[in-house]
CSV table of C-alpha atoms in Angstrom, one decimal:
chain,number,residue,atom,x,y,z
A,1,MET,CA,-0.1,0.1,0.1
A,2,PRO,CA,1.7,3.3,-1.1
A,3,ALA,CA,2.1,6.0,1.4
A,4,MET,CA,-0.5,9.0,2.0
A,5,LEU,CA,0.4,11.7,0.0
A,6,PRO,CA,0.4,15.4,0.5
A,7,GLU,CA,-1.4,17.7,-2.0
A,8,SER,CA,1.5,18.1,-4.3
A,9,ASP,CA,2.2,16.4,-7.4
A,10,SER,CA,6.3,16.3,-6.8
A,11,GLU,CA,5.7,12.3,-5.9
A,12,ASP,CA,4.1,12.3,-9.6
A,13,GLU,CA,7.9,12.4,-11.0
A,14,LEU,CA,8.8,9.3,-12.5
A,15,PRO,CA,12.1,7.1,-11.1
A,16,PRO,CA,15.3,7.3,-13.9
A,17,ALA,CA,14.1,5.3,-17.3
A,18,TRP,CA,10.7,5.6,-16.7
A,19,GLU,CA,8.5,7.0,-19.3
A,20,GLU,CA,4.6,7.9,-19.1
A,21,ARG,CA,2.6,7.1,-22.3
A,22,ALA,CA,-1.1,6.9,-22.8
A,23,THR,CA,-3.1,4.6,-25.2
A,24,SER,CA,-5.4,5.8,-27.9
A,25,ASP,CA,-8.5,5.3,-25.9
A,26,GLY,CA,-7.1,7.2,-22.6
A,27,PHE,CA,-5.3,4.6,-20.5
A,28,VAL,CA,-2.1,5.8,-19.2
A,29,TYR,CA,0.8,3.3,-18.7
A,30,TYR,CA,4.3,3.3,-17.6
A,31,VAL,CA,7.3,2.2,-19.5
A,32,ASN,CA,10.6,1.1,-18.0
A,33,HIS,CA,13.3,1.4,-20.7
A,34,GLN,CA,16.0,-0.2,-18.8
A,35,SER,CA,13.6,-3.3,-17.7
A,36,LYS,CA,12.0,-3.2,-20.9
A,37,SER,CA,8.6,-3.6,-19.1
A,38,THR,CA,5.5,-1.9,-18.9
A,39,GLN,CA,2.4,-1.3,-16.2
A,40,TRP,CA,-0.1,0.6,-15.3
A,41,THR,CA,0.5,2.0,-12.0
A,42,HIS,CA,2.7,4.7,-11.6
A,43,PRO,CA,6.0,3.1,-10.1
A,44,ARG,CA,6.3,5.7,-7.5
A,45,THR,CA,2.6,6.6,-6.0
A,46,GLY,CA,1.0,3.0,-7.2
A,47,LYS,CA,-1.9,5.0,-8.5
A,48,MET,CA,-3.5,4.5,-12.1
A,49,LYS,CA,-4.8,7.1,-14.4
A,50,ARG,CA,-6.6,8.0,-17.3
A,51,VAL,CA,-6.8,11.0,-19.8
A,52,SER,CA,-9.3,12.1,-22.5
A,53,GLY,CA,-9.6,10.2,-26.0
A,54,GLU,CA,-9.3,13.2,-27.6
A,55,LEU,CA,-6.0,15.6,-27.8
A,56,PRO,CA,-6.6,19.2,-26.3
A,57,ILE,CA,-8.1,21.5,-28.5
A,58,GLY,CA,-5.3,22.7,-30.7
A,59,TRP,CA,-3.4,19.8,-30.8
A,60,THR,CA,-2.6,17.4,-33.5
A,61,ARG,CA,-1.0,13.8,-33.9
A,62,HIS,CA,1.4,13.0,-36.7
A,63,ILE,CA,3.9,10.8,-37.3
A,64,GLU,CA,7.6,11.9,-38.2
A,65,GLU,CA,8.8,10.4,-41.7
A,66,ASP,CA,12.5,10.0,-41.1
A,67,THR,CA,11.7,8.2,-37.6
A,68,ARG,CA,8.4,6.8,-37.7
A,69,LYS,CA,7.6,8.3,-34.4
A,70,VAL,CA,4.7,10.0,-33.0
A,71,ILE,CA,5.1,13.6,-32.5
A,72,PHE,CA,2.4,16.0,-31.1
A,73,VAL,CA,2.0,19.4,-32.9
A,74,GLU,CA,0.2,22.6,-31.1
A,75,GLU,CA,-1.4,24.4,-34.5
A,76,LYS,CA,-0.9,27.9,-33.2
A,77,THR,CA,2.5,28.1,-32.1
A,78,GLN,CA,4.0,25.0,-34.3
A,79,ARG,CA,5.5,23.9,-30.9
A,80,LYS,CA,6.4,20.1,-31.3
A,81,SER,CA,6.5,17.6,-28.6
A,82,TYR,CA,6.9,13.5,-28.2
A,83,THR,CA,5.1,13.8,-25.1
A,84,ASP,CA,1.5,13.3,-25.5
A,85,PRO,CA,-0.3,16.3,-24.4
A,86,ARG,CA,-3.3,14.7,-22.6
A,87,LEU,CA,-0.9,13.5,-19.8
A,88,ALA,CA,-0.6,16.7,-18.5
A,89,PHE,CA,-4.8,16.5,-17.8
A,90,ALA,CA,-4.3,12.7,-16.6
A,91,VAL,CA,-6.8,12.1,-14.0
A,92,GLU,CA,-6.3,9.5,-11.0
A,93,GLU,CA,-8.6,6.4,-11.1
A,94,ALA,CA,-10.9,7.2,-8.0
A,95,PRO,CA,-9.2,6.2,-4.9
A,96,GLU,CA,-10.4,3.5,-2.2
A,97,GLN,CA,-9.8,6.1,0.7
A,98,LEU,CA,-11.2,9.7,0.4
A,99,SER,CA,-8.1,11.2,2.0
A,100,ASP,CA,-5.8,9.7,-1.0
A,101,LEU,CA,-7.8,12.2,-3.4
A,102,ARG,CA,-5.5,15.0,-4.3
A,103,GLN,CA,-6.6,17.9,-6.0
A,104,ARG,CA,-6.8,18.1,-9.6
A,105,PHE,CA,-7.0,22.2,-10.2
A,106,ASP,CA,-5.2,25.1,-9.0
A,107,SER,CA,-4.7,28.9,-9.2
A,108,GLY,CA,-2.8,28.2,-12.5
A,109,THR,CA,-5.0,25.9,-14.4
A,110,ASN,CA,-7.1,27.8,-17.1
A,111,ALA,CA,-10.7,27.1,-18.4
A,112,LEU,CA,-9.7,25.0,-21.4
A,113,GLN,CA,-7.5,22.5,-19.0
A,114,VAL,CA,-10.6,22.4,-16.6
A,115,LEU,CA,-12.9,21.5,-19.2
A,116,HIS,CA,-10.5,19.2,-21.4
A,117,GLY,CA,-12.7,16.0,-22.3
A,118,ARG,CA,-15.7,17.4,-21.3
A,119,ASP,CA,-19.0,17.0,-24.2
A,120,LEU,CA,-20.8,19.8,-24.1
A,121,ASN,CA,-22.9,19.7,-26.9
A,122,GLY,CA,-26.5,20.3,-26.4
A,123,LYS,CA,-26.0,22.6,-23.4
A,124,VAL,CA,-27.0,26.0,-23.2
A,125,ALA,CA,-25.1,28.7,-21.0
A,126,LEU,CA,-26.4,32.3,-20.4
A,127,ILE,CA,-23.3,34.6,-19.7
A,128,THR,CA,-23.4,38.3,-18.4
A,129,GLY,CA,-20.7,40.3,-19.7
A,130,ALA,CA,-19.4,37.6,-22.0
A,131,ASN,CA,-17.8,39.7,-24.6
A,132,THR,CA,-14.9,40.8,-22.8
A,133,GLY,CA,-12.3,39.3,-19.7
A,134,ILE,CA,-13.0,36.5,-17.9
A,135,GLY,CA,-16.7,36.3,-19.5
A,136,PHE,CA,-15.2,36.0,-22.8
A,137,GLU,CA,-12.4,33.2,-21.7
A,138,THR,CA,-15.5,31.4,-20.2
A,139,ALA,CA,-17.9,32.0,-23.0
A,140,ARG,CA,-14.7,30.7,-25.7
A,141,SER,CA,-14.2,27.6,-23.6
A,142,LEU,CA,-17.4,26.6,-23.0
A,143,ALA,CA,-18.2,27.3,-26.9
A,144,LEU,CA,-15.0,24.9,-27.9
A,145,HIS,CA,-16.3,22.5,-25.8
A,146,GLY,CA,-19.8,22.2,-28.0
A,147,CYS,CA,-22.3,24.4,-25.7
A,148,LYS,CA,-24.3,27.1,-27.4
A,149,ILE,CA,-23.9,30.3,-25.6
A,150,ILE,CA,-26.0,33.4,-25.2
A,151,PHE,CA,-23.7,36.8,-24.9
A,152,ALA,CA,-26.0,38.7,-22.7
A,153,CYS,CA,-24.4,42.2,-22.8
A,154,ARG,CA,-24.8,45.8,-23.3
A,155,ASP,CA,-22.7,46.4,-25.9
A,156,GLU,CA,-23.7,44.3,-29.1
A,157,LYS,CA,-20.8,45.7,-31.4
A,158,ALA,CA,-18.2,44.6,-28.5
A,159,SER,CA,-19.9,41.3,-28.6
A,160,LYS,CA,-20.6,40.6,-32.1
A,161,ALA,CA,-16.8,41.2,-32.5
A,162,ALA,CA,-16.0,38.7,-29.6
A,163,ILE,CA,-18.2,36.4,-31.3
A,164,ASP,CA,-16.5,36.6,-34.6
A,165,LYS,CA,-13.0,35.9,-33.1
A,166,LEU,CA,-15.0,32.4,-32.0
A,167,LEU,CA,-15.7,32.1,-35.6
A,168,VAL,CA,-12.0,32.4,-36.9
A,169,GLU,CA,-11.0,30.4,-33.9
A,170,LYS,CA,-13.3,27.8,-35.2
A,171,GLU,CA,-16.6,28.1,-36.8
A,172,SER,CA,-18.5,26.0,-35.2
A,173,ALA,CA,-17.9,27.3,-32.1
A,174,GLY,CA,-18.6,30.6,-32.9
A,175,GLN,CA,-22.1,29.6,-34.9
A,176,ARG,CA,-23.2,28.5,-31.4
A,177,CYS,CA,-23.2,31.7,-29.8
A,178,GLU,CA,-25.6,34.5,-29.8
A,179,PHE,CA,-26.2,37.9,-28.4
A,180,VAL,CA,-29.3,39.0,-26.5
A,181,SER,CA,-29.1,42.8,-25.3
A,182,LEU,CA,-28.7,43.4,-21.6
A,183,ASP,CA,-27.9,46.7,-19.5
A,184,LEU,CA,-27.9,46.0,-15.9
A,185,ALA,CA,-28.1,49.4,-15.0
A,186,SER,CA,-31.9,49.2,-16.3
A,187,LEU,CA,-34.3,46.9,-14.7
A,188,ARG,CA,-36.7,47.6,-18.1
A,189,SER,CA,-33.9,45.8,-20.0
A,190,THR,CA,-33.2,43.4,-17.5
A,191,LYS,CA,-36.7,42.2,-17.9
A,192,GLN,CA,-36.8,42.3,-21.7
A,193,ALA,CA,-34.0,40.4,-22.0
A,194,ALA,CA,-35.4,37.5,-19.8
A,195,GLU,CA,-38.2,37.3,-22.1
A,196,GLU,CA,-36.4,37.4,-25.2
A,197,VAL,CA,-34.4,34.0,-23.7
A,198,LYS,CA,-37.7,32.5,-22.5
A,199,LYS,CA,-39.1,33.1,-26.0
A,200,GLY,CA,-36.0,30.9,-27.7
A,201,TYR,CA,-35.3,28.2,-24.8
A,202,ARG,CA,-37.2,26.0,-22.7
A,203,HIS,CA,-34.3,25.0,-20.4
A,204,ILE,CA,-30.7,26.5,-19.2
A,205,ASP,CA,-27.9,24.6,-18.0
A,206,MET,CA,-25.7,27.4,-17.0
A,207,LEU,CA,-26.4,30.8,-15.7
A,208,ILE,CA,-23.4,32.9,-14.9
A,209,LEU,CA,-23.3,36.1,-13.2
A,210,ASN,CA,-20.1,37.3,-14.6
A,211,ALA,CA,-20.8,41.2,-15.5
A,212,GLY,CA,-19.6,43.6,-13.1
A,213,VAL,CA,-18.7,47.2,-12.5
A,214,PHE,CA,-15.7,48.8,-10.3
A,215,ALA,CA,-15.0,52.0,-9.0
A,216,LEU,CA,-17.5,54.0,-10.7
A,217,PRO,CA,-18.3,57.6,-9.3
A,218,HIS,CA,-21.5,58.0,-7.7
A,219,SER,CA,-24.6,57.7,-9.7
A,220,ILE,CA,-28.4,56.6,-9.9
A,221,THR,CA,-30.0,54.6,-12.2
A,222,GLU,CA,-33.2,55.1,-14.2
A,223,ASP,CA,-35.1,52.5,-11.6
A,224,GLY,CA,-33.4,54.9,-8.5
A,225,PHE,CA,-30.7,52.6,-7.3
A,226,GLU,CA,-26.8,53.2,-6.9
A,227,ARG,CA,-25.4,52.0,-10.1
A,228,THR,CA,-22.8,49.4,-8.7
A,229,PHE,CA,-25.1,47.9,-6.1
A,230,GLN,CA,-27.5,47.5,-9.3
A,231,VAL,CA,-24.9,46.2,-11.9
A,232,ASN,CA,-23.2,44.0,-9.9
A,233,HIS,CA,-26.6,42.6,-7.8
A,234,LEU,CA,-29.7,43.9,-8.2
A,235,ALA,CA,-30.3,43.0,-11.7
A,236,HIS,CA,-28.3,39.9,-11.6
A,237,PHE,CA,-30.6,38.8,-9.1
A,238,TYR,CA,-33.3,40.2,-10.5
A,239,LEU,CA,-32.6,38.2,-14.1
A,240,THR,CA,-32.0,35.0,-12.0
A,241,THR,CA,-35.8,35.3,-10.4
A,242,LEU,CA,-37.2,36.0,-13.9
A,243,LEU,CA,-35.9,32.8,-15.5
A,244,SER,CA,-36.5,30.8,-12.7
A,245,ASP,CA,-39.0,29.0,-15.1
A,246,LEU,CA,-36.0,27.8,-17.3
A,247,PHE,CA,-34.1,25.9,-14.4
A,248,ASP,CA,-34.3,22.6,-13.0
A,249,HIS,CA,-32.2,20.4,-10.6
A,250,THR,CA,-29.7,20.1,-13.4
A,251,THR,CA,-29.0,23.8,-13.7
A,252,ARG,CA,-25.7,25.4,-12.5
A,253,ILE,CA,-25.7,28.9,-11.4
A,254,VAL,CA,-22.1,30.6,-11.0
A,255,VAL,CA,-22.2,34.1,-9.3
A,256,VAL,CA,-18.9,35.6,-9.8
A,257,SER,CA,-17.7,37.7,-6.4
A,258,SER,CA,-14.7,38.9,-5.1
A,259,GLU,CA,-12.5,38.7,-2.1
A,260,SER,CA,-13.2,41.8,-1.3
A,261,HIS,CA,-16.2,41.0,0.0
A,262,ARG,CA,-14.5,40.5,3.0
A,263,MET,CA,-14.3,44.2,3.7
A,264,ALA,CA,-17.8,44.8,3.2
A,265,THR,CA,-19.5,47.1,5.7
A,266,LEU,CA,-22.8,46.0,5.8
A,267,PRO,CA,-24.4,45.7,9.1
A,268,ALA,CA,-25.1,42.4,10.0
A,269,GLY,CA,-28.8,42.9,10.9
A,270,GLY,CA,-31.0,46.1,10.5
A,271,LEU,CA,-30.2,46.1,6.8
A,272,SER,CA,-31.7,49.6,5.1
A,273,GLU,CA,-31.8,51.2,1.7
A,274,THR,CA,-29.4,53.5,2.6
A,275,ASP,CA,-27.0,50.8,3.4
A,276,LEU,CA,-27.2,49.2,-0.1
A,277,CYS,CA,-27.7,52.7,-2.1
A,278,PRO,CA,-25.9,55.4,0.2
A,279,PRO,CA,-26.6,58.9,-1.0
A,280,GLN,CA,-23.3,60.8,-2.4
A,281,HIS,CA,-22.0,62.3,0.7
A,282,LYS,CA,-21.6,58.7,2.1
A,283,PHE,CA,-20.5,57.4,-1.0
A,284,TRP,CA,-16.9,55.7,-1.6
A,285,SER,CA,-16.8,53.3,-4.7
A,286,MET,CA,-14.5,51.0,-3.2
A,287,ILE,CA,-17.2,50.0,-0.4
A,288,ALA,CA,-19.9,50.2,-2.8
A,289,TYR,CA,-17.8,47.5,-4.6
A,290,ASN,CA,-17.4,45.4,-1.7
A,291,ASN,CA,-20.8,45.5,-0.5
A,292,SER,CA,-22.3,44.2,-3.8
A,293,LYS,CA,-19.9,41.4,-3.9
A,294,LEU,CA,-20.7,40.9,-0.5
A,295,CYS,CA,-24.6,40.5,-1.7
A,296,ASN,CA,-23.1,38.3,-4.4
A,297,VAL,CA,-21.9,35.6,-1.6
A,298,LEU,CA,-24.6,35.6,0.4
A,299,PHE,CA,-27.0,35.0,-2.9
A,300,ALA,CA,-24.8,32.2,-4.3
A,301,MET,CA,-24.8,30.8,-0.6
A,302,GLU,CA,-28.7,30.6,-0.2
A,303,LEU,CA,-28.9,29.2,-3.7
A,304,ALA,CA,-26.6,26.3,-2.8
A,305,LYS,CA,-28.7,25.8,0.4
A,306,VAL,CA,-32.2,25.4,-0.8
A,307,SER,CA,-33.6,22.6,-2.7
A,308,ALA,CA,-36.1,24.9,-4.6
A,309,PHE,CA,-35.8,28.2,-6.3
A,310,ARG,CA,-38.2,30.0,-5.1
A,311,CYS,CA,-37.4,29.3,-1.6
A,312,CYS,CA,-34.6,31.6,-2.0
A,313,ILE,CA,-36.6,34.4,-3.2
A,314,ILE,CA,-38.3,34.1,0.0
A,315,TRP,CA,-35.4,34.3,2.3
A,316,TRP,CA,-34.2,37.3,0.5
A,317,ARG,CA,-37.5,39.1,0.9
A,318,LEU,CA,-37.6,38.7,4.7
A,319,SER,CA,-34.0,39.6,5.0
A,320,LEU,CA,-34.4,43.3,3.6
A,321,SER,CA,-36.1,46.3,5.0
A,322,VAL,CA,-39.7,46.6,4.2
A,323,ILE,CA,-38.6,50.1,2.5
A,324,THR,CA,-36.4,47.9,-0.2
A,325,VAL,CA,-38.9,45.0,-0.3
A,326,HIS,CA,-42.0,47.6,-1.2
A,327,ARG,CA,-39.4,49.3,-4.0
A,328,TRP,CA,-38.6,45.9,-5.5
A,329,GLU,CA,-42.0,44.3,-5.5
A,330,SER,CA,-43.1,47.4,-7.5
A,331,ILE,CA,-40.6,46.4,-10.3
A,332,GLY,CA,-42.4,42.6,-10.4
A,333,LEU,CA,-39.3,41.2,-8.6
A,334,PHE,CA,-41.4,38.8,-6.3
A,335,GLU,CA,-43.9,38.2,-9.1
A,336,GLY,CA,-44.9,34.2,-9.2
């Protein structure tokens, strides 16, 4: 029985004369060039691994004419390697004991690596702010793995330019993307976006609430709320509520927050509308951002707790001041 391993991959280093390879159908095996032998288990950890049957996106497999060796080429950079790129994403077979399970991903892992080997054909994801930054990288990675993407964004021109980039990279991925106009600074626009989505779809598999603003000067939206609070939290909450008929137990809702929620100043009890939407003389853009991110965290935590989505709406309703609830009821936030 191999010894318990710490949360590190250093023990994966092979002894001298050993090489890691993978079969075409995804089984990892180990070759000892000194003894001319092979085995399925890692020579140090005793673990077995699997990889996807397909190469990572952007890689192709070739046979060298001179040596007849298998060589892998990354098409974008023309980088060549004799090492199968799938091995970078090998997954250990399920251990007998939970304590033997090690972390697969870390802060250096990108979205394409996380999704490697996943087939998302037939899935639908709505992503707010998908035309730039981490929203675009999320949309790109999901689309390249077969998912249909709804770009819910304010800037149509920028969104279509982002979709055009995907069309160039992989035509079928770009063809799975569409734009829906959504301005989170307007609850009217948020409602119109939800209605448009509901006309075209019966189910959403992933709702990724990514869009946000940071360090804005004090301003009030057409709905009478402080802009950072409305864009980062309130309109996302409203959108989630409006789309709830398209969710079931398989739907995943992702709320993008920030570590800065730890510096929020919202009171633990007696929350008022002025705490969420302070007047200009009490406004500080960083605090407004921190508070909106705390709202994101609390919203996500409650969604994860409840078994029925509508229960989450009740919890938020009871958590807010009567004044704020009345304001939200006037725009139909709690209808249905």
